[in-house]
C-alpha positions as a LaTeX table, in Angstrom:
\begin{tabular}{lrrr}
\hline
Residue & $x$ (\AA) & $y$ (\AA) & $z$ (\AA) \\
\hline
Met1 & $-1.55$ & $-1.20$ & 99.30 \\
Lys2 & 1.47 & 0.97 & 98.51 \\
Ile3 & 2.83 & 0.91 & 94.96 \\
Asp4 & 5.94 & 2.58 & 93.55 \\
Ile5 & 6.03 & 3.01 & 89.77 \\
Asn6 & 9.66 & 2.81 & 88.65 \\
Leu7 & 10.22 & 4.78 & 85.47 \\
Cys8 & 13.75 & 4.75 & 84.02 \\
Thr9 & 14.58 & 7.41 & 81.45 \\
Phe10 & 17.47 & 8.05 & 79.08 \\
Arg11 & 17.40 & 11.20 & 76.92 \\
Arg12 & 13.74 & 10.87 & 76.03 \\
Pro13 & 11.49 & 13.96 & 76.20 \\
Glu14 & 8.57 & 11.52 & 75.86 \\
Val15 & 8.90 & 10.80 & 79.58 \\
Val16 & 6.66 & 13.83 & 80.14 \\
Glu17 & 3.82 & 12.14 & 78.26 \\
Thr18 & 4.39 & 8.96 & 80.27 \\
Leu19 & 4.07 & 10.95 & 83.51 \\
Arg20 & 0.98 & 12.72 & 82.20 \\
Ser21 & $-0.72$ & 9.39 & 81.50 \\
Ile22 & 0.24 & 8.08 & 84.95 \\
Asp23 & $-1.27$ & 11.16 & 86.58 \\
Arg24 & $-4.60$ & 10.38 & 84.86 \\
Leu25 & $-4.83$ & 6.92 & 86.44 \\
Gln26 & $-7.96$ & 5.91 & 88.27 \\
Ile27 & $-6.46$ & 4.84 & 91.58 \\
Pro28 & $-8.42$ & 2.08 & 93.34 \\
Glu29 & $-9.57$ & 2.73 & 96.88 \\
Gly30 & $-6.94$ & 1.91 & 99.48 \\
Val31 & $-4.03$ & 2.23 & 97.05 \\
Gln32 & $-1.20$ & 4.71 & 97.66 \\
Leu33 & 0.82 & 5.48 & 94.55 \\
Arg34 & 4.21 & 7.12 & 94.06 \\
Val35 & 6.31 & 7.58 & 90.90 \\
Ile36 & 10.10 & 7.18 & 90.99 \\
Val37 & 11.87 & 8.56 & 87.92 \\
Ile38 & 15.44 & 7.32 & 87.48 \\
Asp39 & 17.55 & 9.37 & 85.06 \\
Asn40 & 20.22 & 7.13 & 83.50 \\
Asp41 & 21.95 & 9.81 & 81.42 \\
His42 & 25.53 & 10.79 & 82.26 \\
Ala43 & 24.28 & 14.28 & 83.16 \\
Pro44 & 20.91 & 14.83 & 84.87 \\
Ser45 & 19.33 & 15.85 & 81.57 \\
Ala46 & 15.78 & 14.88 & 82.52 \\
Arg47 & 15.69 & 16.68 & 85.86 \\
Ala48 & 14.20 & 19.97 & 84.67 \\
Arg49 & 11.43 & 18.45 & 82.56 \\
Val50 & 10.54 & 15.83 & 85.19 \\
Glu51 & 10.44 & 18.32 & 88.05 \\
Ala52 & 8.42 & 20.80 & 85.98 \\
Met53 & 5.89 & 18.10 & 85.17 \\
Ala54 & 5.83 & 16.86 & 88.77 \\
Asp55 & 4.89 & 20.33 & 90.04 \\
Gly56 & 1.50 & 20.02 & 88.34 \\
Met57 & 0.80 & 16.37 & 89.14 \\
Lys58 & $-1.56$ & 14.99 & 91.76 \\
Leu59 & 0.76 & 12.07 & 92.49 \\
Pro60 & 4.06 & 12.38 & 94.36 \\
Val61 & 7.12 & 12.07 & 92.14 \\
Thr62 & 10.66 & 11.29 & 93.27 \\
Tyr63 & 13.50 & 12.08 & 90.85 \\
Thr64 & 16.93 & 10.48 & 91.17 \\
His65 & 20.02 & 10.54 & 88.98 \\
Ala66 & 21.72 & 7.17 & 88.39 \\
Pro67 & 24.38 & 7.88 & 85.75 \\
Ala68 & 26.17 & 5.26 & 83.66 \\
Gly69 & 24.09 & 4.66 & 80.54 \\
Asn70 & 23.32 & 1.23 & 81.99 \\
Ile71 & 19.62 & 0.43 & 82.30 \\
Ala72 & 20.19 & $-2.30$ & 84.89 \\
Leu73 & 21.94 & 0.20 & 87.15 \\
Ala74 & 18.97 & 2.57 & 86.79 \\
Arg75 & 16.46 & $-0.18$ & 87.57 \\
Asn76 & 18.48 & $-1.13$ & 90.64 \\
Ala77 & 18.51 & 2.48 & 91.83 \\
Gly78 & 14.71 & 2.46 & 91.64 \\
Leu79 & 14.50 & $-0.75$ & 93.64 \\
Asp80 & 16.86 & 0.71 & 96.24 \\
Leu81 & 14.45 & 3.62 & 96.71 \\
Ser82 & 11.30 & 1.52 & 96.71 \\
Glu83 & 9.71 & 0.99 & 100.11 \\
Ala84 & 6.28 & $-0.05$ & 98.85 \\
Asp85 & 4.41 & $-3.36$ & 98.97 \\
Trp86 & 4.53 & $-3.56$ & 95.17 \\
Val87 & 6.74 & $-2.16$ & 92.43 \\
Ala88 & 5.39 & $-1.37$ & 88.96 \\
Phe89 & 7.55 & $-0.83$ & 85.88 \\
Leu90 & 6.93 & 1.22 & 82.76 \\
Asp91 & 9.20 & 2.55 & 80.00 \\
Asp92 & 9.78 & 6.23 & 79.32 \\
Asp93 & 8.31 & 6.08 & 75.81 \\
Glu94 & 5.03 & 4.44 & 76.86 \\
Thr95 & 1.63 & 5.73 & 77.88 \\
Val96 & $-1.16$ & 3.96 & 79.74 \\
Gly97 & $-4.90$ & 4.43 & 79.93 \\
Pro98 & $-6.75$ & 5.51 & 83.09 \\
Asp99 & $-7.74$ & 1.91 & 83.94 \\
Trp100 & $-4.23$ & 0.42 & 83.58 \\
Leu101 & $-3.37$ & 0.20 & 87.28 \\
Ala102 & $-6.81$ & $-1.06$ & 88.28 \\
Ala103 & $-6.56$ & $-3.83$ & 85.66 \\
Met104 & $-3.13$ & $-4.87$ & 86.96 \\
Ile105 & $-4.35$ & $-5.03$ & 90.56 \\
Glu106 & $-7.53$ & $-6.87$ & 89.59 \\
Arg107 & $-5.56$ & $-9.53$ & 87.75 \\
Gln108 & $-3.16$ & $-9.97$ & 90.65 \\
Arg109 & $-6.02$ & $-10.45$ & 93.09 \\
Glu110 & $-7.72$ & $-12.93$ & 90.76 \\
Thr111 & $-4.62$ & $-15.10$ & 90.47 \\
Gly112 & $-2.61$ & $-14.44$ & 93.63 \\
Ala113 & 0.46 & $-14.10$ & 91.38 \\
Asp114 & 3.67 & $-12.51$ & 92.62 \\
Ala115 & 3.96 & $-10.55$ & 89.38 \\
Val116 & 1.59 & $-9.69$ & 86.57 \\
Phe117 & 2.65 & $-8.62$ & 83.08 \\
Gly118 & 0.65 & $-6.56$ & 80.65 \\
His119 & 1.23 & $-6.21$ & 76.93 \\
Ser120 & 2.98 & $-3.26$ & 75.29 \\
Arg121 & 1.45 & $-2.37$ & 71.93 \\
Ala122 & 3.53 & $-0.57$ & 69.32 \\
Ala123 & 2.22 & 2.39 & 67.35 \\
Tyr124 & 3.80 & 2.88 & 63.91 \\
Asp125 & 3.81 & 5.99 & 61.74 \\
Glu126 & 3.55 & 6.15 & 57.96 \\
Thr127 & 7.32 & 5.71 & 57.51 \\
Ala128 & 7.34 & 2.20 & 58.98 \\
Pro129 & 8.15 & $-0.53$ & 56.40 \\
Ala130 & 5.14 & $-2.65$ & 55.52 \\
Trp131 & 6.91 & $-5.91$ & 56.45 \\
Ile132 & 7.53 & $-4.60$ & 59.99 \\
Val133 & 3.95 & $-3.45$ & 60.49 \\
Ala134 & 2.55 & $-6.70$ & 59.10 \\
Arg135 & 4.37 & $-8.78$ & 61.73 \\
Asp136 & 4.19 & $-6.12$ & 64.48 \\
Tyr137 & 7.76 & $-6.80$ & 65.59 \\
His138 & 7.90 & $-4.00$ & 68.16 \\
Ser139 & 5.00 & $-4.98$ & 70.38 \\
Asn140 & 5.88 & $-6.92$ & 73.54 \\
Ile141 & 3.23 & $-9.59$ & 74.01 \\
Val142 & 3.65 & $-11.78$ & 77.07 \\
Glu143 & 2.94 & $-15.44$ & 76.38 \\
Ala144 & 2.68 & $-18.59$ & 78.44 \\
Arg145 & 4.66 & $-21.69$ & 77.47 \\
Gly146 & 2.79 & $-24.89$ & 78.24 \\
Gly147 & 0.35 & $-22.87$ & 80.31 \\
Val148 & 3.13 & $-21.35$ & 82.45 \\
Val149 & 4.42 & $-17.77$ & 82.39 \\
Glu150 & 8.18 & $-18.22$ & 82.76 \\
Thr151 & 9.37 & $-14.62$ & 82.61 \\
Gly152 & 8.30 & $-11.13$ & 81.61 \\
Tyr153 & 9.30 & $-7.57$ & 80.83 \\
Thr154 & 9.71 & $-4.33$ & 82.76 \\
Cys155 & 7.88 & $-2.39$ & 80.06 \\
Asn156 & 4.58 & $-3.20$ & 81.76 \\
Ser157 & 4.59 & $-5.13$ & 85.01 \\
Leu158 & 3.64 & $-5.19$ & 88.69 \\
Leu159 & 5.85 & $-7.10$ & 91.15 \\
Arg160 & 5.36 & $-8.08$ & 94.79 \\
Trp161 & 8.10 & $-6.37$ & 96.75 \\
Gly162 & 7.80 & $-5.25$ & 100.38 \\
Asp163 & 7.45 & $-8.68$ & 102.04 \\
Ala164 & 8.83 & $-10.80$ & 99.19 \\
Pro165 & 11.86 & $-13.08$ & 99.66 \\
Trp166 & 13.62 & $-11.48$ & 96.68 \\
Thr167 & 13.97 & $-7.87$ & 97.85 \\
Asp168 & 17.74 & $-8.37$ & 97.88 \\
Gln169 & 17.77 & $-9.32$ & 94.20 \\
Arg170 & 18.86 & $-6.79$ & 91.58 \\
Phe171 & 19.14 & $-6.58$ & 87.81 \\
Asp172 & 22.32 & $-7.94$ & 86.23 \\
Leu173 & 24.64 & $-5.02$ & 85.45 \\
Ser174 & 26.43 & $-7.02$ & 82.75 \\
Arg175 & 23.19 & $-6.96$ & 80.72 \\
Gly176 & 22.50 & $-3.27$ & 81.27 \\
Arg177 & 23.80 & $-2.15$ & 77.87 \\
Ser178 & 22.85 & $-5.14$ & 75.73 \\
Gly179 & 19.33 & $-5.50$ & 77.15 \\
Gly180 & 17.60 & $-8.61$ & 78.43 \\
Glu181 & 18.27 & $-7.74$ & 82.05 \\
Asp182 & 14.54 & $-7.90$ & 82.82 \\
Thr183 & 14.10 & $-11.33$ & 81.18 \\
Glu184 & 16.96 & $-12.74$ & 83.25 \\
Phe185 & 15.71 & $-11.03$ & 86.43 \\
Phe186 & 12.24 & $-12.55$ & 86.20 \\
Phe187 & 13.63 & $-15.96$ & 85.30 \\
Arg188 & 15.75 & $-15.74$ & 88.46 \\
Leu189 & 12.79 & $-14.74$ & 90.65 \\
Arg190 & 10.74 & $-17.61$ & 89.26 \\
Ala191 & 13.54 & $-19.99$ & 90.28 \\
Met192 & 13.12 & $-18.54$ & 93.79 \\
Gly193 & 9.42 & $-19.42$ & 93.77 \\
Ala194 & 7.73 & $-16.40$ & 92.19 \\
Ser195 & 4.51 & $-17.06$ & 90.26 \\
Tyr196 & 3.41 & $-14.99$ & 87.27 \\
Ala197 & 0.21 & $-14.13$ & 85.43 \\
Ile198 & $-0.75$ & $-12.14$ & 82.34 \\
Ala199 & $-2.98$ & $-9.07$ & 82.60 \\
Asp200 & $-4.52$ & $-8.86$ & 79.13 \\
Lys201 & $-6.56$ & $-5.77$ & 80.02 \\
Ala202 & $-3.57$ & $-3.76$ & 81.29 \\
Thr203 & $-2.04$ & $-2.49$ & 78.04 \\
Ala204 & 0.69 & 0.08 & 77.56 \\
His205 & 1.23 & 1.89 & 74.25 \\
Glu206 & 4.59 & 2.76 & 72.70 \\
Arg207 & 5.32 & 4.90 & 69.66 \\
Val208 & 8.21 & 3.35 & 67.71 \\
Ser209 & 11.12 & 5.70 & 66.98 \\
Pro210 & 12.43 & 5.79 & 63.38 \\
Asn211 & 15.89 & 4.44 & 64.28 \\
Arg212 & 14.27 & 1.14 & 65.32 \\
Leu213 & 12.49 & 0.60 & 62.00 \\
Thr214 & 15.31 & $-1.32$ & 60.35 \\
Phe215 & 16.10 & $-4.97$ & 59.78 \\
Gln216 & 19.52 & $-4.55$ & 61.44 \\
Trp217 & 18.04 & $-3.16$ & 64.66 \\
Leu218 & 15.46 & $-5.95$ & 64.82 \\
Arg219 & 18.07 & $-8.60$ & 64.09 \\
Gln220 & 20.23 & $-7.38$ & 66.95 \\
Arg221 & 17.21 & $-7.28$ & 69.24 \\
Lys222 & 16.10 & $-10.82$ & 68.35 \\
Phe223 & 19.66 & $-12.08$ & 68.80 \\
Arg224 & 19.84 & $-10.50$ & 72.25 \\
Met225 & 16.43 & $-11.93$ & 73.16 \\
Gly226 & 17.76 & $-15.37$ & 72.37 \\
Gln227 & 20.81 & $-14.76$ & 74.53 \\
Ser228 & 18.52 & $-13.72$ & 77.39 \\
Tyr229 & 16.34 & $-16.80$ & 77.02 \\
Ser230 & 19.38 & $-19.06$ & 77.35 \\
Val231 & 19.38 & $-18.45$ & 81.11 \\
Ser232 & 16.28 & $-20.65$ & 81.33 \\
Ala233 & 18.55 & $-23.70$ & 81.00 \\
Arg234 & 20.00 & $-24.63$ & 84.37 \\
Gly235 & 22.84 & $-27.11$ & 84.51 \\
Pro236 & 25.12 & $-28.61$ & 81.84 \\
Ala237 & 22.63 & $-31.20$ & 80.58 \\
Ala238 & 19.82 & $-28.68$ & 80.11 \\
Ser239 & 22.21 & $-26.22$ & 78.46 \\
Ala240 & 23.42 & $-28.89$ & 76.01 \\
Arg241 & 19.85 & $-29.82$ & 75.08 \\
Leu242 & 18.89 & $-26.19$ & 74.58 \\
Phe243 & 21.97 & $-25.54$ & 72.43 \\
Cys244 & 21.25 & $-28.50$ & 70.13 \\
Thr245 & 17.58 & $-27.60$ & 69.80 \\
Ala246 & 18.33 & $-23.94$ & 69.08 \\
Ala247 & 21.05 & $-24.81$ & 66.54 \\
Ala248 & 18.65 & $-27.08$ & 64.66 \\
Lys249 & 15.95 & $-24.40$ & 64.68 \\
Ala250 & 18.43 & $-21.77$ & 63.45 \\
Ala251 & 19.43 & $-23.99$ & 60.53 \\
Phe252 & 15.78 & $-24.65$ & 59.67 \\
Cys253 & 14.91 & $-20.94$ & 59.79 \\
His254 & 17.76 & $-19.93$ & 57.51 \\
Gly255 & 16.77 & $-22.66$ & 55.08 \\
Arg256 & 13.22 & $-21.31$ & 55.02 \\
Ala257 & 14.61 & $-17.81$ & 54.46 \\
Leu258 & 16.37 & $-19.01$ & 51.31 \\
Leu259 & 13.11 & $-20.45$ & 50.03 \\
Ser260 & 11.35 & $-17.15$ & 50.79 \\
Leu261 & 13.72 & $-14.78$ & 48.99 \\
Pro262 & 11.05 & $-13.22$ & 46.71 \\
Ser263 & 8.96 & $-12.06$ & 49.70 \\
Ala264 & 10.56 & $-9.46$ & 52.01 \\
Glu265 & 8.01 & $-10.14$ & 54.75 \\
Ala266 & 8.51 & $-13.92$ & 54.74 \\
Arg267 & 12.28 & $-13.75$ & 54.21 \\
Asn268 & 12.84 & $-11.31$ & 57.05 \\
Tyr269 & 10.51 & $-13.26$ & 59.33 \\
Trp270 & 12.61 & $-16.41$ & 58.98 \\
Leu271 & 15.91 & $-14.54$ & 59.21 \\
Leu272 & 14.80 & $-12.86$ & 62.44 \\
Arg273 & 13.63 & $-16.15$ & 63.90 \\
Gly274 & 16.98 & $-17.62$ & 62.96 \\
Ala275 & 18.74 & $-14.74$ & 64.73 \\
Leu276 & 16.73 & $-15.50$ & 67.86 \\
His277 & 17.86 & $-19.12$ & 67.91 \\
Leu278 & 21.47 & $-18.20$ & 67.13 \\
Gly279 & 21.29 & $-15.87$ & 70.12 \\
Val280 & 20.22 & $-18.80$ & 72.29 \\
Cys281 & 23.26 & $-20.76$ & 71.12 \\
Thr282 & 25.68 & $-17.94$ & 71.91 \\
Gly283 & 23.98 & $-17.35$ & 75.25 \\
Val284 & 24.45 & $-20.97$ & 76.25 \\
Leu285 & 28.14 & $-20.57$ & 75.37 \\
Ser286 & 28.31 & $-17.35$ & 77.46 \\
Met287 & 29.47 & $-15.31$ & 74.48 \\
Pro288 & 29.35 & $-11.50$ & 74.93 \\
Ser289 & 26.36 & $-9.42$ & 73.89 \\
Arg290 & 26.48 & $-6.30$ & 71.73 \\
Asp291 & 25.58 & $-3.00$ & 73.38 \\
Leu292 & 22.21 & $-1.65$ & 72.23 \\
Tyr293 & 21.46 & 0.89 & 74.95 \\
Gly294 & 23.11 & 3.70 & 76.85 \\
Thr295 & 25.04 & 5.26 & 73.96 \\
\hline
\end{tabular}
């Protein structure tokens, strides 16, 4: 079983800690593991630190430079280089425990799924606002809807690749600066027949940077998440139903926010939920997304 871990990076020194945690993995018998680091900066700014770290690692590391400040382009460069049976994805500000890979593989073998998604747990410092910590807005928790996992994230996932019918599929470049390219990608693969499962024991950990600890950043993220989810509606009738439902939910959420003005936690919760549903509406209408990444 050959696995390539695709690790995209953009101006984050923390990628060294990610690589260090990968090198500590307990690799199951019969598994061959390689790490592909894709540097998405305009200049190859991560090359020196990645190659210095790779010199002391037990695992083979391939570095490539895919400039553009577009995360979808970087993910596609990793897929172009991948020749393994499976491709795993992690973010460059995450770390994993020694049993992460074994838990992912175990869950895949239990379910026979074409992709398994683990959770990404956020770690906050003392500067994080209480209302953010209380609702844990920065963790990515994969959930099933009606017992079905419809899509997932590249922050913690393992995808069948070598013999899969979707090896010609790539991430949408138009979403590479706004985000949501992974949500759309996995929705698309599911439409091609891919089946998904959740690996609760395979957790990644992410320390939240201070610039993301604001209401404005979270509002933009929720809005974009709604835009990404809109691709789940296929065809005019489904799109119309989704738009009407999301519009009604957005109105309800903003009404609840008005009733919750005295409480920052409750008020912001409803405003952020409203932003999510407004994002769905604009996504159905194919309105442009705001750039969040690559700047």
